[in-house]
mmCIF file of C-alpha atoms and ligand atoms in Angstrom:
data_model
loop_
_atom_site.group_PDB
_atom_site.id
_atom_site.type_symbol
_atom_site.label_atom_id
_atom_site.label_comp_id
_atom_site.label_asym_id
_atom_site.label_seq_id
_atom_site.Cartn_x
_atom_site.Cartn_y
_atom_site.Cartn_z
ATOM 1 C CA UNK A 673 108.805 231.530 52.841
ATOM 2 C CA UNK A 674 109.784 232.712 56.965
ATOM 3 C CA UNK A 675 111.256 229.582 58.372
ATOM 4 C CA UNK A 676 111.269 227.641 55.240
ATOM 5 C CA UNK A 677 114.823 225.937 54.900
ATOM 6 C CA UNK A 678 114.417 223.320 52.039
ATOM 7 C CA UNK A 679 116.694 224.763 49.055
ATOM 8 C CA UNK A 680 114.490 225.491 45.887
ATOM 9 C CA UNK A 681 113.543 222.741 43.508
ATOM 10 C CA UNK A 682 114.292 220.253 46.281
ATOM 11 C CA UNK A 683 111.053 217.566 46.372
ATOM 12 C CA UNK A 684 110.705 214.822 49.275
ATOM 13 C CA UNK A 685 108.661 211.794 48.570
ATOM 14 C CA UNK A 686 107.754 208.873 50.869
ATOM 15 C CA UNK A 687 105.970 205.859 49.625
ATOM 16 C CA UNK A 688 104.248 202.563 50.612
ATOM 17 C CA UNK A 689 102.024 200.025 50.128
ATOM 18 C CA UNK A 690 98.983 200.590 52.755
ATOM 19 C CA UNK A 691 94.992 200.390 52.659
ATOM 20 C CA UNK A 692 95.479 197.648 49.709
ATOM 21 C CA UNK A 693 96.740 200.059 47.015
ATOM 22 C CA UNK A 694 100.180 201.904 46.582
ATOM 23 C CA UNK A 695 100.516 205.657 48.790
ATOM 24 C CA UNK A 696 102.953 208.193 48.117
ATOM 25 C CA UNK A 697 103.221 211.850 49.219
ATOM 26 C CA UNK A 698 105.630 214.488 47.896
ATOM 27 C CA UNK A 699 106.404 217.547 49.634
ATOM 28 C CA UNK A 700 106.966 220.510 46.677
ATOM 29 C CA UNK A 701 107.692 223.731 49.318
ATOM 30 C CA UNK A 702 108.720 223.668 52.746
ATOM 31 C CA UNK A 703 109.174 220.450 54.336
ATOM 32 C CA UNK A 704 111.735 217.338 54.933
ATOM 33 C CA UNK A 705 112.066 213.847 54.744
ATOM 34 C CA UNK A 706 111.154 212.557 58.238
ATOM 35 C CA UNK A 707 107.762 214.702 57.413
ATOM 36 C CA UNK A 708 107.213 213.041 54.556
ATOM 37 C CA UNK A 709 107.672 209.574 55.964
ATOM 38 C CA UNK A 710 105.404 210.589 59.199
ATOM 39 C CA UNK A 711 103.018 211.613 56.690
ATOM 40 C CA UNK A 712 102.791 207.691 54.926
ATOM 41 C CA UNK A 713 103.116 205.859 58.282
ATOM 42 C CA UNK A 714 99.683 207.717 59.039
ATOM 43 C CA UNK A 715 98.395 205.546 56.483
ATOM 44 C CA UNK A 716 99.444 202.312 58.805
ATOM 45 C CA UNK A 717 98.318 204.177 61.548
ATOM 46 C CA UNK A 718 94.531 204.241 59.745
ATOM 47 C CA UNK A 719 94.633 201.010 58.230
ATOM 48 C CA UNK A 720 94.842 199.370 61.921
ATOM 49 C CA UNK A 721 92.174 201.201 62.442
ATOM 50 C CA UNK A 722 89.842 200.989 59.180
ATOM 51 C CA UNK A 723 90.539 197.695 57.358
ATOM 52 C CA UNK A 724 87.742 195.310 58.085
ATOM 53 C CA UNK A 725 89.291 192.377 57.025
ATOM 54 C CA UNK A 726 91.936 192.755 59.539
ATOM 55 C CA UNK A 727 90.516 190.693 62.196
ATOM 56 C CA UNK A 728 92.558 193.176 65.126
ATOM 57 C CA UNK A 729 91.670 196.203 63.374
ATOM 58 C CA UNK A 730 89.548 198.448 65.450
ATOM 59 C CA UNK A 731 86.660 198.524 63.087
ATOM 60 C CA UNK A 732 86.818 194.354 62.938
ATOM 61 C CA UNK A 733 86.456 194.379 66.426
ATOM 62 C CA UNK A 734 83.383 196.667 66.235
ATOM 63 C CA UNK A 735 82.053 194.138 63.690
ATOM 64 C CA UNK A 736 82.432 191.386 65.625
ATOM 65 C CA UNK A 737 81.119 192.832 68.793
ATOM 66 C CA UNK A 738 78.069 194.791 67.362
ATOM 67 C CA UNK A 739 78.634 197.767 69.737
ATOM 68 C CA UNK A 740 81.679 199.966 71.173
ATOM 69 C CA UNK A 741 82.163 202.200 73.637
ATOM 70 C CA UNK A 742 84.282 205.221 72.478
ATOM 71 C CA UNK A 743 87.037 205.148 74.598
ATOM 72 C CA UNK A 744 90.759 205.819 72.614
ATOM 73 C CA UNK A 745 91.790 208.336 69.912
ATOM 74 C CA UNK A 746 91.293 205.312 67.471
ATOM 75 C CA UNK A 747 87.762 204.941 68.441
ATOM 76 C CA UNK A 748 87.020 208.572 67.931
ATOM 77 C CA UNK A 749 88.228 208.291 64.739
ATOM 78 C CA UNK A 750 86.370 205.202 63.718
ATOM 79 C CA UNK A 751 83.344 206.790 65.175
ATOM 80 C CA UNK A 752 83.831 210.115 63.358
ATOM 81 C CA UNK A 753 83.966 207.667 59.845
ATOM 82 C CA UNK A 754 81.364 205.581 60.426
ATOM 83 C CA UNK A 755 79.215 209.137 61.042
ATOM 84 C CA UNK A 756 80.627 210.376 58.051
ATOM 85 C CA UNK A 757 79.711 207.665 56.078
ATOM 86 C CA UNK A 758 75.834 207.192 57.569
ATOM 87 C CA UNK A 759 74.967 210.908 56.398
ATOM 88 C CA UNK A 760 76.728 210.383 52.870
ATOM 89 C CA UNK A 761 74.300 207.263 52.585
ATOM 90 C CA UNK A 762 71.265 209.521 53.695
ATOM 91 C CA UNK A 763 72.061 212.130 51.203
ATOM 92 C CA UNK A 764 72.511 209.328 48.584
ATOM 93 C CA UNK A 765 69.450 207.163 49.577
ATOM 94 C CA UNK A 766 71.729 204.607 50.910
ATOM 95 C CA UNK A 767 73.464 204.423 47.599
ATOM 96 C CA UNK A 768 76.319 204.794 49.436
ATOM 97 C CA UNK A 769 76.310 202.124 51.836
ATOM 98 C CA UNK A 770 78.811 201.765 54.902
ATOM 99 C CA UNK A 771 76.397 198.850 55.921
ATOM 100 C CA UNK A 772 77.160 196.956 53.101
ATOM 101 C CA UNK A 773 79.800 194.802 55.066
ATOM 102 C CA UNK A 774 78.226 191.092 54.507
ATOM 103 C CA UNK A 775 77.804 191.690 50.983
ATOM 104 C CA UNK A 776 81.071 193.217 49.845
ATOM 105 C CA UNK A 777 82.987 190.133 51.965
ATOM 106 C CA UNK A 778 81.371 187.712 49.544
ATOM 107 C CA UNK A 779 83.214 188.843 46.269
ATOM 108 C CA UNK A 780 86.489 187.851 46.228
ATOM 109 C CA UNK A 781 88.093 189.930 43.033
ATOM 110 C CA UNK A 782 92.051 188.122 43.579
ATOM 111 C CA UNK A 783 90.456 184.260 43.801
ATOM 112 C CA UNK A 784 87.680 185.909 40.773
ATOM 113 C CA UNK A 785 84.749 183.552 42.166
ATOM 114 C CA UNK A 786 81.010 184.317 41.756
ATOM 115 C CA UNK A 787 79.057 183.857 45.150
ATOM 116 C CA UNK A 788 76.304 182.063 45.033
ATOM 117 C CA UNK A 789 73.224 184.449 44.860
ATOM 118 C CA UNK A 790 71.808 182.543 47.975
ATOM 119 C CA UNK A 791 74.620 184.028 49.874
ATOM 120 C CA UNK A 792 74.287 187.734 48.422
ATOM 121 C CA UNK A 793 70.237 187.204 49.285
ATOM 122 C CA UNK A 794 71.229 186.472 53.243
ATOM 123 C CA UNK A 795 73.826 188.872 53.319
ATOM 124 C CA UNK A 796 71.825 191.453 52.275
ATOM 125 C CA UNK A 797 69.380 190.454 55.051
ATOM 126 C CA UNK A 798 71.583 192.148 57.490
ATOM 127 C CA UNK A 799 72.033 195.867 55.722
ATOM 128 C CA UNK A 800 69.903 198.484 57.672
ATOM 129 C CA UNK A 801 72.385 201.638 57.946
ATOM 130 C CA UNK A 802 69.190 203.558 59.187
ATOM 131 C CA UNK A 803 69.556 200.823 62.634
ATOM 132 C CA UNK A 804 73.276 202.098 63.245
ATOM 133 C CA UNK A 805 73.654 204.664 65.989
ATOM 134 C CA UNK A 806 76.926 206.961 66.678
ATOM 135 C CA UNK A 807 77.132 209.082 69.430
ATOM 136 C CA UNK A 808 80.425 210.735 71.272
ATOM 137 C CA UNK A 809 80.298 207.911 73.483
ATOM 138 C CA UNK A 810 79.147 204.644 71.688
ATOM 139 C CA UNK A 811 78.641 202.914 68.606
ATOM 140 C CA UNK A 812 75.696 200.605 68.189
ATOM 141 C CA UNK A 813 75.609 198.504 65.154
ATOM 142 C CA UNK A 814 71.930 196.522 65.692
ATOM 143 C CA UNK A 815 72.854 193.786 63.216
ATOM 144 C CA UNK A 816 75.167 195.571 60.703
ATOM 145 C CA UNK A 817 79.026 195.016 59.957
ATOM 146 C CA UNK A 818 80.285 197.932 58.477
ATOM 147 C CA UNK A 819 82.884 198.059 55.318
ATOM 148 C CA UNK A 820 84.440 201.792 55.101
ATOM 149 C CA UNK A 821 86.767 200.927 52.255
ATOM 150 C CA UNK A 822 84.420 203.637 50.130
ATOM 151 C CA UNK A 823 85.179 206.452 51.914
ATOM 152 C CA UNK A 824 88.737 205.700 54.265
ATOM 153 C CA UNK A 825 91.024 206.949 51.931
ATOM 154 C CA UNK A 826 89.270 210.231 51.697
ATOM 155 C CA UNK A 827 89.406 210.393 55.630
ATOM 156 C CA UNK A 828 93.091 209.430 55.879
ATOM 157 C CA UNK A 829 93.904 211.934 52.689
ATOM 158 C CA UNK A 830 92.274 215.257 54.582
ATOM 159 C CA UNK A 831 94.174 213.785 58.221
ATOM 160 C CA UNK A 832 97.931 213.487 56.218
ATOM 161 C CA UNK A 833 97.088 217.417 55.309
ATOM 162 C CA UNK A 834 96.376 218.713 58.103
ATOM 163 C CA UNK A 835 99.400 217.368 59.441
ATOM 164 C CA UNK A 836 101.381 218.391 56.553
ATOM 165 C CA UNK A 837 99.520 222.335 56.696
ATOM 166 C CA UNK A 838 100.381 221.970 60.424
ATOM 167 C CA UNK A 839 104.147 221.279 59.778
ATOM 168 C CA UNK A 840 104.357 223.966 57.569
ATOM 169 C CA UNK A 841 104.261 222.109 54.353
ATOM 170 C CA UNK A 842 102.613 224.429 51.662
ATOM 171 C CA UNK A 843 103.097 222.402 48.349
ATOM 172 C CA UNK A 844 102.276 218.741 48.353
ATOM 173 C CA UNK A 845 100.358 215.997 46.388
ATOM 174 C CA UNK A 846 99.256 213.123 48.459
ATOM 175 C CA UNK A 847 98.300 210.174 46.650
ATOM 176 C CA UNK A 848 96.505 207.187 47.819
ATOM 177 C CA UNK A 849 96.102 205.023 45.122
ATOM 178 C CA UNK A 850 94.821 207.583 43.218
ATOM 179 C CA UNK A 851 92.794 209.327 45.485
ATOM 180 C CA UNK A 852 94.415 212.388 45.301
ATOM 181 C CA UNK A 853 94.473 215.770 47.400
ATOM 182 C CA UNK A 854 96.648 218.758 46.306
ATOM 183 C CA UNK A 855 98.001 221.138 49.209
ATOM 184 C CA UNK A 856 98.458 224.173 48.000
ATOM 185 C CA UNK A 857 99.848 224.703 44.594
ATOM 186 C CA UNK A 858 102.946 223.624 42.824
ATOM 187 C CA UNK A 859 105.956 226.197 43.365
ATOM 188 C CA UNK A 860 105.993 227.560 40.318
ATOM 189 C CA UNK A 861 102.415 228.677 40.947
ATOM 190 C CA UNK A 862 100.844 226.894 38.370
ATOM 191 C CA UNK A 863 98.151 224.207 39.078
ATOM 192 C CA UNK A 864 99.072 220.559 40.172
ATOM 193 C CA UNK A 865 98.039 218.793 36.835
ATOM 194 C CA UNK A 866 96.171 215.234 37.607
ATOM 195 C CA UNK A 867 95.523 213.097 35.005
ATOM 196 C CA UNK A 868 92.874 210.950 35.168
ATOM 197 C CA UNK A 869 92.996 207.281 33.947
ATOM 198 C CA UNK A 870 90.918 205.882 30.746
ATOM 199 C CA UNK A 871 89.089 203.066 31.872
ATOM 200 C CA UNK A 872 90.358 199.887 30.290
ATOM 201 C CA UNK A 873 92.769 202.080 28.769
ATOM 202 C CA UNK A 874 96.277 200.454 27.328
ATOM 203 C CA UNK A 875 98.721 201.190 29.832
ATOM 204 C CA UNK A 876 98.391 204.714 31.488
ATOM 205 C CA UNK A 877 95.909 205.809 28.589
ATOM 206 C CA UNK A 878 94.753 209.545 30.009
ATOM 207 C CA UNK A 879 91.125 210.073 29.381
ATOM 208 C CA UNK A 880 91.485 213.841 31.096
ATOM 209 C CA UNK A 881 93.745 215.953 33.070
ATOM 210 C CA UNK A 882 92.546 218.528 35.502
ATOM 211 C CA UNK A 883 94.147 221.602 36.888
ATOM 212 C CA UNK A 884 94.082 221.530 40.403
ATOM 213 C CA UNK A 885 94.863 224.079 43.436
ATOM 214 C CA UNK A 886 94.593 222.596 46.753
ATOM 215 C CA UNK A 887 91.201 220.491 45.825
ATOM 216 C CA UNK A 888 90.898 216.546 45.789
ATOM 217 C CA UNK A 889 90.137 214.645 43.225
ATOM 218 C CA UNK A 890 88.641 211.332 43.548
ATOM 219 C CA UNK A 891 87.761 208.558 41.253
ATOM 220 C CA UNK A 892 85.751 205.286 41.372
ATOM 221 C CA UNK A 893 85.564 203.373 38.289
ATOM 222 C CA UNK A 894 84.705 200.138 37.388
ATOM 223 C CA UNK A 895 88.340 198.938 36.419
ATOM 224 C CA UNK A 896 89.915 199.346 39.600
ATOM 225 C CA UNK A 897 89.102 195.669 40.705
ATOM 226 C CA UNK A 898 87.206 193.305 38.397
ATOM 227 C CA UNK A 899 87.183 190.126 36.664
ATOM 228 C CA UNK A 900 84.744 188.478 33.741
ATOM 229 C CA UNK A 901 83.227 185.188 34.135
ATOM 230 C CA UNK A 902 81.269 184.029 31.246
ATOM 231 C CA UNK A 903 81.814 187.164 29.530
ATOM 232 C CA UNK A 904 80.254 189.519 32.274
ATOM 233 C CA UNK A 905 82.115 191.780 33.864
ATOM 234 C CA UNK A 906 82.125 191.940 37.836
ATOM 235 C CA UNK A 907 83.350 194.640 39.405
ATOM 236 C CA UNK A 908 83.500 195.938 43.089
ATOM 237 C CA UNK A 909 81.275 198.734 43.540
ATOM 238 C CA UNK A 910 78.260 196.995 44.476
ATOM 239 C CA UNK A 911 74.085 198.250 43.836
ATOM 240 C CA UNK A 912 73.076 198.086 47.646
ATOM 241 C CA UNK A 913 69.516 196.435 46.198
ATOM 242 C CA UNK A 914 70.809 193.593 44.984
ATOM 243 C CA UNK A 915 74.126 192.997 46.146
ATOM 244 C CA UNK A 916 75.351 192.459 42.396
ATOM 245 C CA UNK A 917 77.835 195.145 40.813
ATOM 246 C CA UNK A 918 76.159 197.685 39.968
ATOM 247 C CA UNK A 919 75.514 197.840 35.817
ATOM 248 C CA UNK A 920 74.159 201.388 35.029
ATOM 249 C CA UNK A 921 76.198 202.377 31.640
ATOM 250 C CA UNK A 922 79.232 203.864 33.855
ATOM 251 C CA UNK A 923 82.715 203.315 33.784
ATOM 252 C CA UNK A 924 83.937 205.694 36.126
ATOM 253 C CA UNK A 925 83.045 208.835 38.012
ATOM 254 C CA UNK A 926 85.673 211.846 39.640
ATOM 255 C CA UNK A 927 84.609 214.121 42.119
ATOM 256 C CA UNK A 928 86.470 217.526 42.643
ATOM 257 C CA UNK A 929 85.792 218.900 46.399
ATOM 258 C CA UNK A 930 87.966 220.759 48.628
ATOM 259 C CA UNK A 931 87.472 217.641 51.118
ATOM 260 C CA UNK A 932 88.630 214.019 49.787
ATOM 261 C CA UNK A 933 86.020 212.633 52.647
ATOM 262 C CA UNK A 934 83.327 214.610 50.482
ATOM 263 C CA UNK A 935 84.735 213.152 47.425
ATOM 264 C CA UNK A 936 85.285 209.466 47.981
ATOM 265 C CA UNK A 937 81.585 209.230 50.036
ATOM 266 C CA UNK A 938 80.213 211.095 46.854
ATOM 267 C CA UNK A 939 81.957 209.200 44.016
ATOM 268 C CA UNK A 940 81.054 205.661 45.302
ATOM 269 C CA UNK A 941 77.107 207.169 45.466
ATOM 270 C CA UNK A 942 77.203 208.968 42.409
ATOM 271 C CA UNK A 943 78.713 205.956 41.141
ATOM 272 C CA UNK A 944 75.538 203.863 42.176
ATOM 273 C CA UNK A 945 73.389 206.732 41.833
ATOM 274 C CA UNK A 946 73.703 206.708 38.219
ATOM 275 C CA UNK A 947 74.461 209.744 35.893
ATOM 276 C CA UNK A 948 71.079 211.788 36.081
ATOM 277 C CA UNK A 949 70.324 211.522 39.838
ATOM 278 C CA UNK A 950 73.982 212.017 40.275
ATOM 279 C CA UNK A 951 74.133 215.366 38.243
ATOM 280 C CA UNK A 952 71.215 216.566 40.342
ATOM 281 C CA UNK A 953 72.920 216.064 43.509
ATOM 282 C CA UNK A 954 76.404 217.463 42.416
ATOM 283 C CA UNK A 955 74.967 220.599 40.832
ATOM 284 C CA UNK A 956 72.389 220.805 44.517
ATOM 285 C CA UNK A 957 76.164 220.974 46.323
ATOM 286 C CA UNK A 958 78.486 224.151 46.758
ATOM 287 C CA UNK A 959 81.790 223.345 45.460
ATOM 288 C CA UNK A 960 81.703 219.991 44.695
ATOM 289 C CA UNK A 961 82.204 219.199 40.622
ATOM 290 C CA UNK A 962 81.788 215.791 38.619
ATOM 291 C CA UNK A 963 83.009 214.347 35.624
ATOM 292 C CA UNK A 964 81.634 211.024 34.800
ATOM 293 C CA UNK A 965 82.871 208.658 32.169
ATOM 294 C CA UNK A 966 79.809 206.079 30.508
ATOM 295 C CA UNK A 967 80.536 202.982 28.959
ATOM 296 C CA UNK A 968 81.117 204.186 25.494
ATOM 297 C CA UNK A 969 83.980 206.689 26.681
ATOM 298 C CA UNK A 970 82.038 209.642 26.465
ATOM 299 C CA UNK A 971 82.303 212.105 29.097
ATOM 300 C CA UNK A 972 79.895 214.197 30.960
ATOM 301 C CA UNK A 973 80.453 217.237 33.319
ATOM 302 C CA UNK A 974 78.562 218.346 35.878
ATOM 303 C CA UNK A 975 77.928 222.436 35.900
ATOM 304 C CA UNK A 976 81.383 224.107 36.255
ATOM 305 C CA UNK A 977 83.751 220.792 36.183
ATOM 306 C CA UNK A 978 84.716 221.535 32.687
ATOM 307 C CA UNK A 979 86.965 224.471 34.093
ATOM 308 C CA UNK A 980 89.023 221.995 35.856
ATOM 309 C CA UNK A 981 90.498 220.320 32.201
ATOM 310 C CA UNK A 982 93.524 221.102 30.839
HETATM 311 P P1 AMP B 1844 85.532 203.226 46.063
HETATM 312 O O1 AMP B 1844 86.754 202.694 45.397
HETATM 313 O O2 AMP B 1844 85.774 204.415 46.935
HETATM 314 O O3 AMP B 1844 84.408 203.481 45.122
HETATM 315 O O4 AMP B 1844 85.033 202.118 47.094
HETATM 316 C C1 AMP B 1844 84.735 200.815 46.675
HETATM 317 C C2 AMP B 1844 84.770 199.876 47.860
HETATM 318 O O5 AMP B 1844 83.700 200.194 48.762
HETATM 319 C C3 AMP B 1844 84.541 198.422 47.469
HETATM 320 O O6 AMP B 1844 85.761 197.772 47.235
HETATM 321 C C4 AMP B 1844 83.769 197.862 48.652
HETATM 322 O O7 AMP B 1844 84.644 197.516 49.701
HETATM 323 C C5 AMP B 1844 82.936 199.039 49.119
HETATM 324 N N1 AMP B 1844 81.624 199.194 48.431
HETATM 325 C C6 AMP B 1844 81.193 198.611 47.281
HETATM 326 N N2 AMP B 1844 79.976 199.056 46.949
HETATM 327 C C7 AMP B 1844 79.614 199.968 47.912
HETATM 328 C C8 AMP B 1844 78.468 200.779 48.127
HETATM 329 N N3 AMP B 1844 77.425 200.798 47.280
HETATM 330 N N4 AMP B 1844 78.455 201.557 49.231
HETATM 331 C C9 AMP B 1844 79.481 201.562 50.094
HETATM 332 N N5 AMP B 1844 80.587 200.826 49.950
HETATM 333 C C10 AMP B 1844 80.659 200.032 48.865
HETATM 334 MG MG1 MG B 1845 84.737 206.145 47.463
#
């Protein structure tokens, strides 16, 4: 590759532990180690930015003030997110639900404590994405407090890439706790191979592996963070009606997309959505692929995402 330097077969990896879940990004092709590092500090850089329950983050401060004028590069980004996430929860009837802020702050999945359901009734008081204006200039919350921890990762996944495409970089996996998104392809031109986990599985039990060129692949599933209490199972993707985790037969749902922002908005809504209405939207979109995984381990594709297996 013209100006390519890094000897064949060498691989640079930076790690971390940002945005609540363990990063890493390798560098396959072109590259070096200080881009690889730059690369996982943007994930610090976004977390200041994103992380609600970071009382100086910029998107706490929002919260807490109800309104913002956009005035820094940090801003802008929030902005562009919060955007993002509003027409993901219009396309998804709000199953997807950026406004969902008071409810999600009552379940506490490290402590494992049930709120009371007085609590999740007021909280829920307060969600009306539909109030929540974004323009270039201002944000204007009317009442909401926003949680973007469905669809940040995403966002910060598609900014480390174009800063790694930018730098040259043409053969990378970036990994954000399993959020994935593939640069290119692997240097041996075959696909990047990403497995994907069986829920409740015994240790890293594979339910499927894709092959992947330059796509993301995104998963929400119910055993990410949960707990039982009284043999129920809580978990933390949350039905918007009721403020309860949602129980619709699921375990877990992956989205394919050439965008992680497409796929982590889409898997948290098809996730609430539920399998049918979530087919029907994934087979309305161009490029976009599902593979859904019900409660009884079977698993469901929607048109076209059986190609990805192997
Ligand atoms: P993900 O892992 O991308 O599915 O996102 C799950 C996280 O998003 C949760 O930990 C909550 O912070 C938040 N969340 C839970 N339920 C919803 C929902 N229905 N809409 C939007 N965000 C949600
Ligand atoms: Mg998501």
């Amino acid at each position: 590759m013209w100006g390519c330097k890094t000897p064949k077969g060498v691989t640079y990896t930076a790690s971390g532990f940002y945005l609540d879940t363990f990063v890493e990004v390798t560098l396959y092709g072109c590259g070096s180690q200080k881009i690889a590092n730059k690369a996982v500090d943007m994930c610090k850089y976004y977390q200041n930015i994103f992380n609600f329950r970071d009382e100086s983050s910029t998107l706490a401060k929002l919260n807490q003030s109800g309104s913002m004028r956009v005035a820094t590069e940090e801003d802008e980004a929030l902005a562009g997110l919060v955007s993002i996430g509003l027409d993901y929860g219009k396309r998804t009837d709000y199953s997807l639900n950026i406004a969902l802020g008071p409810a999600t702050v009552q379940w506490d999945f490290i402590n494992k404590t049930v709120p009371d359901k007085s609590e999740i009734e007021s909280a829920l008081k307060n969600v009306t994405p539909d109030k929540i204006l974004v323009s270039n200039s201002r944000v204007e919350l009317n009442g909401n407090k926003i949680d973007l921890g469905a669809v940040a990762k995403g966002y910060i996944a598609d900014k480390i890439k174009e800063y790694l495409v930018e730098e040259g970089v043409d053969s990378a996996i970036i990994n954000l706790g399993g959020n994935i998104l593939c640069v290119g392809q692997k240097t041996d031109n075959k696909k990047f191979k990403i497995a994907v986990q069986q829920p409740f599985g015994r240790g890293n039990e594979v339910a499927f592996s894709l092959g992947i060129d330059d796509m993301s692949v995104v998963t929400s599933g119910v055993y990410e963070r949960y707990f039982y209490r009284d043999d129920i199972l809580y978990h933390h993707i949350l039905d918007p009606d009721t403020g309860y985790p949602c129980d619709n037969g699921l375990w877990s749902v992956t989205i394919i997309s050439s965008k992680s922002v497409d796929g982590d908005c889409l898997c948290t809504g098809c996730f609430v959505m539920g399998l049918d209405r979530a087919v029907k939207l994934i087979d309305s979109m161009e490029d976009v692929y599902a593979i859904f995984i019900d409660d009884n381990s079977n698993i469901i594709y929607s048109a076209g995402a059986e190609a990805f297996v192997n």
